[in-house]
Tab-separated table of C-alpha atoms in Angstrom:
chain	number	residue	atom	x	y	z
A	1127	MET	CA	-52.784	-6.585	12.153
A	1128	GLU	CA	-50.235	-5.883	14.765
A	1129	GLU	CA	-48.214	-8.716	13.876
A	1130	LYS	CA	-48.049	-7.627	10.352
A	1131	ASN	CA	-47.339	-4.203	11.180
A	1132	GLY	CA	-44.437	-5.611	13.605
A	1133	ILE	CA	-42.897	-7.524	10.379
A	1134	ILE	CA	-42.750	-4.390	8.528
A	1135	GLN	CA	-41.027	-2.313	11.121
A	1136	LYS	CA	-38.434	-5.037	11.357
A	1137	GLU	CA	-37.970	-5.231	7.814
A	1138	SER	CA	-37.936	-1.760	7.344
A	1139	ILE	CA	-35.227	-1.020	9.977
A	1140	PRO	CA	-32.494	-3.268	8.453
A	1141	GLY	CA	-33.757	-2.395	4.807
A	1142	GLY	CA	-32.987	1.481	5.591
A	1143	LEU	CA	-29.802	0.600	7.494
A	1144	ILE	CA	-28.595	-1.145	4.147
A	1145	ALA	CA	-29.612	1.690	2.017
A	1146	PHE	CA	-27.486	3.887	4.199
A	1147	VAL	CA	-24.464	1.793	4.419
A	1148	LYS	CA	-24.522	1.823	0.809
A	1149	LYS	CA	-25.284	5.534	0.480
A	1150	GLU	CA	-22.491	6.468	2.974
A	1151	THR	CA	-20.115	3.403	2.816
A	1152	VAL	CA	-17.135	5.642	3.271
A	1153	LEU	CA	-18.564	7.155	6.553
A	1154	CYS	CA	-19.506	3.328	7.892
A	1155	ALA	CA	-16.017	2.386	7.406
A	1156	ALA	CA	-14.504	5.578	8.988
A	1157	GLY	CA	-17.044	5.069	12.003
A	1158	ILE	CA	-15.689	1.200	12.162
A	1159	LEU	CA	-12.086	2.484	12.356
A	1160	ALA	CA	-12.679	5.190	14.928
A	1161	ALA	CA	-14.819	2.570	17.150
A	1162	ALA	CA	-12.040	0.156	16.834
A	1163	SER	CA	-9.261	2.218	17.575
A	1164	MET	CA	-10.845	3.527	20.822
A	1165	PHE	CA	-10.356	-0.069	22.170
A	1166	LEU	CA	-6.990	0.464	21.988
A	1167	VAL	CA	-6.650	3.922	23.347
A	1168	PRO	CA	-9.480	4.411	25.583
A	1169	PRO	CA	-11.216	7.628	25.034
A	1170	ASP	CA	-9.478	10.980	27.136
A	1171	MET	CA	-9.010	14.637	26.928
A	1172	GLU	CA	-6.507	13.868	24.146
A	1173	TYR	CA	-9.377	13.154	22.137
A	1174	LEU	CA	-10.199	16.916	21.877
A	1175	ASN	CA	-6.795	17.666	20.275
A	1176	TYR	CA	-7.585	15.068	17.158
A	1177	PRO	CA	-9.776	17.377	14.941
A	1178	ASP	CA	-8.524	19.772	12.711
A	1179	TYR	CA	-11.107	22.155	13.563
A	1180	ARG	CA	-10.107	24.620	11.046
A	1181	VAL	CA	-10.826	22.392	8.191
A	1182	LEU	CA	-14.088	21.291	9.668
A	1183	ALA	CA	-14.997	24.986	9.894
A	1184	LEU	CA	-13.889	25.828	6.305
A	1185	LEU	CA	-15.708	22.826	4.817
A	1186	PHE	CA	-19.181	23.650	6.587
A	1187	GLY	CA	-18.529	27.223	5.697
A	1188	LEU	CA	-17.872	26.711	1.944
A	1189	MET	CA	-20.782	24.135	1.682
A	1190	LEU	CA	-22.910	26.867	2.987
A	1191	VAL	CA	-21.637	29.618	0.432
A	1192	ILE	CA	-22.000	27.248	-2.530
A	1193	ALA	CA	-25.538	25.971	-1.608
A	1194	GLY	CA	-26.592	29.638	-1.153
A	1195	LEU	CA	-24.871	30.937	-4.655
A	1196	GLN	CA	-26.498	27.367	-6.087
A	1197	SER	CA	-29.973	28.536	-4.655
A	1198	ILE	CA	-30.170	31.845	-6.644
A	1199	GLY	CA	-29.354	29.991	-9.885
A	1200	LEU	CA	-26.156	31.825	-10.152
A	1201	PHE	CA	-24.325	28.971	-11.925
A	1202	ARG	CA	-27.238	28.004	-14.346
A	1203	CYS	CA	-27.421	31.716	-15.284
A	1204	LEU	CA	-23.954	32.053	-16.436
A	1205	GLY	CA	-24.260	28.586	-18.369
A	1206	LEU	CA	-27.593	29.477	-20.117
A	1207	ARG	CA	-25.847	33.295	-21.292
A	1208	LEU	CA	-22.673	31.219	-22.369
A	1209	LEU	CA	-24.564	28.962	-24.468
A	1210	GLY	CA	-26.172	31.761	-26.529
A	1211	ARG	CA	-22.443	31.901	-27.941
A	1212	THR	CA	-22.325	28.406	-29.465
A	1213	GLY	CA	-22.146	27.654	-33.175
A	1214	ASN	CA	-21.354	23.999	-33.407
A	1215	THR	CA	-20.741	20.713	-31.136
A	1216	MET	CA	-16.723	21.550	-30.649
A	1217	GLN	CA	-17.673	25.174	-29.065
A	1218	LEU	CA	-20.637	23.188	-27.057
A	1219	GLY	CA	-18.117	20.744	-25.989
A	1220	PHE	CA	-15.421	23.068	-25.060
A	1221	LEU	CA	-18.019	25.262	-23.146
A	1222	LEU	CA	-19.954	22.492	-21.408
A	1223	VAL	CA	-15.979	20.822	-20.071
A	1224	ALA	CA	-14.925	24.615	-19.451
A	1225	LEU	CA	-17.746	25.444	-17.106
A	1226	CYS	CA	-16.602	21.889	-15.023
A	1227	PHE	CA	-12.936	22.473	-15.185
A	1228	PHE	CA	-12.910	26.200	-14.294
A	1229	GLY	CA	-15.790	26.330	-12.161
A	1230	SER	CA	-14.556	23.296	-10.000
A	1231	MET	CA	-11.471	25.390	-8.721
A	1232	LEU	CA	-14.214	27.605	-6.908
A	1233	ILE	CA	-17.280	25.800	-6.254
A	1234	THR	CA	-15.584	22.447	-5.468
A	1235	ASN	CA	-15.939	19.362	-8.067
A	1236	ASP	CA	-19.053	17.982	-6.721
A	1237	VAL	CA	-21.085	21.002	-6.952
A	1238	ALA	CA	-19.491	21.875	-10.392
A	1239	LEU	CA	-21.064	18.337	-11.836
A	1240	ILE	CA	-24.380	18.509	-9.982
A	1241	THR	CA	-24.851	22.225	-11.836
A	1242	PHE	CA	-23.148	21.416	-15.385
A	1243	VAL	CA	-24.045	17.514	-15.882
A	1244	PRO	CA	-27.800	18.087	-15.821
A	1245	PHE	CA	-27.436	21.258	-18.319
A	1246	ALA	CA	-25.279	19.593	-20.500
A	1247	ILE	CA	-28.016	16.474	-20.970
A	1248	MET	CA	-30.664	19.091	-21.507
A	1249	THR	CA	-28.836	21.134	-23.918
A	1250	LEU	CA	-27.336	17.810	-25.759
A	1251	THR	CA	-30.678	16.531	-26.257
A	1252	MET	CA	-32.285	19.625	-27.409
A	1253	ALA	CA	-29.477	19.803	-30.041
A	1254	GLY	CA	-30.248	16.198	-31.306
A	1255	GLU	CA	-26.565	15.387	-30.312
A	1256	ARG	CA	-27.149	12.450	-27.664
A	1257	ARG	CA	-24.469	10.662	-29.441
A	1258	LEU	CA	-22.093	13.143	-27.477
A	1259	LEU	CA	-23.914	12.634	-24.306
A	1260	ILE	CA	-21.665	10.144	-23.018
A	1261	PRO	CA	-18.284	11.456	-24.041
A	1262	ILE	CA	-19.249	14.821	-22.912
A	1263	VAL	CA	-20.498	13.988	-19.378
A	1264	VAL	CA	-17.372	11.535	-18.724
A	1265	LEU	CA	-15.376	14.514	-20.041
A	1266	GLN	CA	-17.159	16.908	-17.794
A	1267	THR	CA	-16.199	14.459	-14.688
A	1268	VAL	CA	-12.583	14.168	-15.572
A	1269	ALA	CA	-12.495	18.046	-15.621
A	1270	ALA	CA	-14.275	18.673	-12.782
A	1271	ASN	CA	-11.770	16.628	-10.996
A	1272	LEU	CA	-8.568	17.702	-12.289
A	1273	GLY	CA	-9.577	21.429	-12.395
A	1274	SER	CA	-10.447	20.965	-8.396
A	1275	MET	CA	-6.812	19.993	-7.974
A	1276	LEU	CA	-5.543	23.727	-8.859
A	1277	THR	CA	-6.878	25.567	-5.570
A	1278	PRO	CA	-7.200	24.691	-1.974
A	1279	VAL	CA	-11.301	25.348	-2.095
A	1280	GLY	CA	-11.681	22.988	-5.000
A	1281	ASN	CA	-11.692	19.932	-3.344
A	1282	PRO	CA	-11.982	18.361	0.296
A	1283	GLN	CA	-8.325	16.772	0.372
A	1284	ASN	CA	-6.683	19.487	-1.180
A	1285	LEU	CA	-8.444	21.761	1.751
A	1286	TYR	CA	-7.611	19.289	4.313
A	1287	LEU	CA	-3.821	18.937	3.072
A	1288	TYR	CA	-3.348	22.877	2.334
A	1289	THR	CA	-4.688	23.585	6.135
A	1290	ALA	CA	-2.953	20.260	7.720
A	1291	PHE	CA	0.701	20.877	6.254
A	1292	GLU	CA	0.373	24.561	6.670
A	1293	LEU	CA	1.017	25.564	2.975
A	1294	SER	CA	1.105	29.270	1.642
A	1295	ILE	CA	-1.176	29.587	-1.285
A	1296	GLY	CA	1.792	30.556	-3.648
A	1297	THR	CA	3.571	27.157	-2.697
A	1298	PHE	CA	0.239	24.961	-3.451
A	1299	LEU	CA	-0.466	26.920	-6.674
A	1300	GLY	CA	3.347	26.183	-7.620
A	1301	TYR	CA	2.725	22.521	-6.992
A	1302	MET	CA	-0.479	21.805	-8.725
A	1303	LEU	CA	-0.137	24.192	-11.717
A	1304	PRO	CA	1.973	21.979	-13.865
A	1305	LEU	CA	-0.187	19.134	-13.409
A	1306	ALA	CA	-3.540	21.153	-14.069
A	1307	PHE	CA	-2.354	22.706	-17.036
A	1308	LEU	CA	-1.244	19.467	-18.723
A	1309	SER	CA	-4.827	18.067	-17.739
A	1310	LEU	CA	-6.285	21.359	-19.821
A	1311	LEU	CA	-3.854	20.231	-22.803
A	1312	LEU	CA	-5.451	16.569	-22.392
A	1313	LEU	CA	-8.817	17.557	-22.248
A	1314	ALA	CA	-8.677	19.872	-25.056
A	1315	ALA	CA	-7.259	17.021	-27.068
A	1316	ALA	CA	-10.112	14.611	-26.133
A	1317	LEU	CA	-12.749	17.046	-27.312
A	1318	LEU	CA	-10.922	18.000	-30.655
A	1319	LEU	CA	-11.108	13.965	-31.450
A	1320	LEU	CA	-14.972	14.206	-30.904
A	1321	GLY	CA	-15.266	16.057	-34.090
A	1322	ARG	CA	-17.348	19.106	-35.011
A	1323	LYS	CA	-20.389	19.879	-37.071
A	1324	PRO	CA	-23.194	22.884	-37.266
A	1325	LEU	CA	-25.285	23.099	-34.156
A	1326	SER	CA	-28.722	24.756	-33.550
A	1327	VAL	CA	-29.831	24.851	-29.765
A	1328	GLN	CA	-33.155	26.314	-29.077
A	1329	THR	CA	-34.410	26.815	-25.660
A	1330	SER	CA	-37.328	28.575	-24.207
A	1331	GLU	CA	-35.248	28.689	-20.793
A	1332	LYS	CA	-34.292	32.236	-19.910
A	1333	ALA	CA	-31.154	33.313	-17.968
A	1334	GLU	CA	-32.979	34.882	-15.332
A	1335	SER	CA	-30.276	37.500	-13.152
A	1336	PRO	CA	-30.112	35.917	-9.536
A	1337	ASP	CA	-31.494	38.180	-6.753
A	1338	ARG	CA	-28.974	40.736	-6.096
A	1339	ARG	CA	-29.303	41.077	-2.389
A	1340	LYS	CA	-28.740	37.280	-2.004
A	1341	LEU	CA	-25.921	37.414	-4.561
A	1342	THR	CA	-24.219	39.982	-2.843
A	1343	ALA	CA	-24.320	38.634	0.572
A	1344	TYR	CA	-23.097	35.095	-0.983
A	1345	VAL	CA	-20.223	36.591	-2.680
A	1346	LEU	CA	-18.829	38.609	0.445
A	1347	LEU	CA	-19.320	35.563	2.343
A	1348	PHE	CA	-16.963	33.328	-0.079
A	1349	LEU	CA	-14.440	35.944	0.170
A	1350	VAL	CA	-14.508	35.660	3.929
A	1351	CYS	CA	-14.208	31.726	3.642
A	1352	LEU	CA	-11.044	32.741	1.193
A	1353	SER	CA	-9.685	35.365	3.891
A	1354	CYS	CA	-9.504	32.166	6.010
A	1355	VAL	CA	-8.122	30.183	3.617
A	1356	LEU	CA	-5.498	32.566	3.158
A	1357	ARG	CA	-4.994	32.907	6.696
A	1358	LEU	CA	-6.030	36.378	6.847
A	1359	LEU	CA	-8.665	35.713	9.223
A	1360	SER	CA	-9.387	33.117	12.027
A	1361	TRP	CA	-11.567	30.592	11.708
A	1362	PRO	CA	-14.017	31.168	14.707
A	1363	VAL	CA	-14.296	34.690	13.590
A	1364	MET	CA	-15.439	33.297	9.683
A	1365	LEU	CA	-17.870	30.950	11.232
A	1366	ALA	CA	-19.666	33.517	13.313
A	1367	ILE	CA	-20.064	35.626	10.374
A	1368	LEU	CA	-21.516	32.950	8.111
A	1369	VAL	CA	-23.789	31.427	10.907
A	1370	LEU	CA	-25.017	35.131	11.551
A	1371	THR	CA	-25.391	36.109	7.999
A	1372	VAL	CA	-26.873	33.042	7.084
A	1373	LEU	CA	-29.441	32.718	9.722
A	1374	ILE	CA	-30.443	36.280	8.641
A	1375	VAL	CA	-30.515	35.671	4.566
A	1376	ASP	CA	-31.650	32.199	4.272
A	1377	ARG	CA	-31.415	29.649	7.018
A	1378	LYS	CA	-32.737	26.778	4.976
A	1379	LEU	CA	-29.059	26.641	3.377
A	1380	PHE	CA	-27.982	24.943	6.941
A	1381	GLY	CA	-30.216	21.928	5.431
A	1382	ALA	CA	-27.986	22.244	2.528
A	1383	VAL	CA	-24.781	21.154	4.248
A	1384	ASP	CA	-23.187	17.575	3.988
A	1385	TYR	CA	-23.039	16.743	7.624
A	1386	PHE	CA	-22.169	13.093	6.743
A	1387	LEU	CA	-19.099	14.459	4.856
A	1388	LEU	CA	-18.162	16.303	8.086
A	1389	LEU	CA	-18.859	13.468	10.540
A	1390	THR	CA	-16.617	11.285	8.341
A	1391	PHE	CA	-13.763	13.747	8.926
A	1392	VAL	CA	-14.068	13.438	12.468
A	1393	CYS	CA	-13.951	9.701	12.212
A	1394	PHE	CA	-10.840	9.624	10.254
A	1395	PHE	CA	-9.462	12.174	12.612
A	1396	LEU	CA	-9.967	9.853	15.750
A	1397	PHE	CA	-8.439	6.739	13.950
A	1398	ILE	CA	-5.391	8.883	12.923
A	1399	GLY	CA	-4.914	10.488	16.803
A	1400	ASN	CA	-5.154	6.988	18.033
A	1401	VAL	CA	-2.945	5.277	15.711
A	1402	GLU	CA	-0.203	7.778	16.039
A	1403	ARG	CA	-0.438	7.088	20.152
A	1404	ILE	CA	0.329	3.351	19.299
A	1405	PRO	CA	4.144	3.499	18.550
A	1406	ALA	CA	4.625	-0.045	16.656
A	1407	VAL	CA	1.824	0.448	14.700
A	1408	SER	CA	2.697	4.471	14.040
A	1409	SER	CA	6.486	3.393	12.857
A	1410	LEU	CA	5.021	0.662	10.611
A	1411	MET	CA	3.166	2.879	8.949
A	1412	LYS	CA	5.269	5.657	8.311
A	1413	GLU	CA	7.765	2.838	6.980
A	1414	LEU	CA	5.489	1.633	4.612
A	1415	ILE	CA	4.312	5.485	3.510
A	1416	VAL	CA	7.280	7.701	3.572
A	1417	GLY	CA	8.969	7.730	0.109
A	1418	ARG	CA	5.903	6.045	-1.808
A	1419	GLU	CA	3.421	8.929	-1.067
A	1420	LEU	CA	2.712	9.003	-4.872
A	1421	PRO	CA	1.533	5.353	-5.562
A	1422	ALA	CA	-0.035	4.972	-2.112
A	1423	GLY	CA	-2.133	8.046	-2.712
A	1424	ALA	CA	-3.099	7.065	-6.205
A	1425	ALA	CA	-3.833	3.254	-5.380
A	1426	LEU	CA	-5.450	3.897	-2.180
A	1427	SER	CA	-8.041	6.390	-3.709
A	1428	GLN	CA	-9.117	3.603	-6.111
A	1429	VAL	CA	-10.385	1.728	-3.188
A	1430	ILE	CA	-11.486	4.204	-0.642
A	1431	SER	CA	-11.914	7.546	-2.431
A	1432	ASN	CA	-9.190	10.267	-2.700
A	1433	VAL	CA	-10.597	12.255	0.473
A	1434	PRO	CA	-10.220	9.660	2.996
A	1435	ALA	CA	-7.143	8.305	1.376
A	1436	ALA	CA	-5.491	11.849	1.863
A	1437	ILE	CA	-6.465	12.228	5.355
A	1438	LEU	CA	-5.307	8.588	6.078
A	1439	LEU	CA	-2.026	8.746	4.736
A	1440	SER	CA	-1.237	12.511	5.889
A	1441	GLY	CA	-0.828	11.333	9.569
A	1442	PHE	CA	2.293	9.677	8.452
A	1443	THR	CA	4.437	11.440	6.189
A	1444	GLU	CA	5.902	15.028	6.116
A	1445	ASN	CA	6.281	14.564	1.988
A	1446	VAL	CA	2.969	16.809	1.127
A	1447	ARG	CA	3.728	17.405	-2.679
A	1448	PRO	CA	3.502	13.745	-3.500
A	1449	LEU	CA	0.678	12.938	-1.614
A	1450	LEU	CA	-1.255	15.648	-3.058
A	1451	TYR	CA	-0.362	14.352	-6.735
A	1452	GLY	CA	-1.317	11.237	-5.404
A	1453	VAL	CA	-4.575	11.790	-4.048
A	1454	ASN	CA	-5.641	14.099	-6.823
A	1455	ILE	CA	-4.568	12.155	-9.718
A	1456	GLY	CA	-6.063	9.219	-7.970
A	1457	GLY	CA	-9.477	10.513	-8.381
A	1458	LEU	CA	-9.130	9.287	-11.614
A	1459	GLY	CA	-9.781	5.337	-12.522
A	1460	THR	CA	-12.255	3.704	-10.676
A	1461	LEU	CA	-15.779	4.940	-10.519
A	1462	ILE	CA	-15.374	5.593	-6.628
A	1463	ALA	CA	-11.903	6.922	-6.648
A	1464	SER	CA	-13.391	10.466	-6.484
A	1465	LEU	CA	-17.301	10.439	-4.954
A	1466	ALA	CA	-17.916	13.309	-7.775
A	1467	SER	CA	-17.847	10.756	-10.226
A	1468	VAL	CA	-20.447	8.807	-8.440
A	1469	ILE	CA	-22.480	11.842	-8.890
A	1470	SER	CA	-22.098	12.253	-12.725
A	1471	TYR	CA	-22.904	8.796	-12.936
A	1472	ARG	CA	-26.518	8.982	-11.208
A	1473	LEU	CA	-27.298	12.010	-13.058
A	1474	TYR	CA	-26.507	10.530	-16.358
A	1475	GLY	CA	-27.839	6.951	-15.316
A	1476	SER	CA	-31.464	8.946	-14.629
A	1477	SER	CA	-31.569	10.559	-18.152
A	1478	GLU	CA	-34.150	9.189	-20.613
A	1479	GLY	CA	-32.320	6.238	-22.720
A	1480	ALA	CA	-29.517	5.949	-20.301
A	1481	GLY	CA	-26.847	3.400	-21.233
A	1482	LYS	CA	-25.144	2.393	-18.150
A	1483	GLY	CA	-23.025	-0.063	-19.411
A	1484	ALA	CA	-21.494	2.187	-22.511
A	1485	TYR	CA	-21.152	4.980	-20.164
A	1486	LEU	CA	-18.885	2.873	-17.745
A	1487	LYS	CA	-16.634	1.397	-20.501
A	1488	THR	CA	-16.312	5.237	-21.751
A	1489	PHE	CA	-15.696	6.349	-18.139
A	1490	THR	CA	-12.855	3.439	-17.691
A	1491	LEU	CA	-11.333	4.225	-20.965
A	1492	TYR	CA	-10.850	8.012	-20.421
A	1493	ASN	CA	-10.121	7.570	-16.728
A	1494	VAL	CA	-7.158	5.035	-17.620
A	1495	ILE	CA	-5.588	7.146	-19.983
A	1496	PHE	CA	-5.829	10.493	-18.058
A	1497	LEU	CA	-4.455	8.627	-14.963
A	1498	ALA	CA	-1.682	6.829	-16.621
A	1499	VAL	CA	-0.356	10.133	-18.249
A	1500	LEU	CA	-0.828	12.260	-15.448
A	1501	TYR	CA	1.063	9.805	-13.025
A	1502	ALA	CA	4.100	9.346	-15.532
A	1503	ALA	CA	3.842	13.486	-15.845
A	1504	ALA	CA	4.424	13.369	-11.460
A	1505	LEU	CA	6.816	10.987	-11.418
A	1506	LEU	CA	8.867	13.307	-13.970
A	1507	ILE	CA	8.101	16.770	-12.059
A	1508	LEU	CA	8.905	14.924	-8.711
């Protein structure tokens, strides 16, 4: 029996490790790069200057606040109330996609998908419109990735680049508004092609109002985060306010934070910091990237996703606008180009009667079209 237990333990360790690597592939790759770079640049006090602590604090704070708003059912409540105003499939499609497009601007693309994709699956199933499930979920995914590019808090790569290049909110919005507006027009055109028919959705689920005390607390905390984004408040003050408030209101929210994402950022900061201290490598990277930020960002995102692509490329260029375009547009394309896309794929795949092959075909078709049109538009703008 002991031998059997010993075998089980030996098999469970690598099994668990493989599962972790599959789930956190980007973190593992970042960790390997950071560790390898430490052999070339031995650890010293300069390492403490590598991380952008403001970005890490903002990411942590926003994840806390959004988790709080989600825990009280705010987003689902809003969705259910809006659902009562729909009368046909076209209106429903516009509602479900618009929730992701506009919601992602404030609650991030991944949270928008986690909240509204299950809502779409439930609603379309109850309406007897499962034929629309794949195109609607795919368009929700595209909408979340494109809507989130308009604001610094919409996704991690924007928050990082906004902070690292010390952009003003006006400058950032000016850069991203043309592409966001074009994205909205493309989404509307895609929804119109899905057709229109009368709709009758009956649901026993009531839109229960969120706890007012917690809602007030989380809204105020979100404003605190925005104050830090706008540089009206320092990140240590913001972090102290958030931590103390969450400890009082609902300390379980600390368990909802994606600490692996934060660790991924730290690993990339270490790698980039070390590479920048190696003159030959740093010069080569700059030579390869400067002037090619748009294609480099879009292409690299297809392989390692757009968040790490933004962090890696930012260390070797000062041209932030084409880099912003590259890593945001680069969220389209492959399933892993934006990790938020993987979320909606998993949510759809776990639904009853899911056709994963059909989903991937539709996903690829829409993403290639949107990527081609927006890439061409970005070239014209630049």
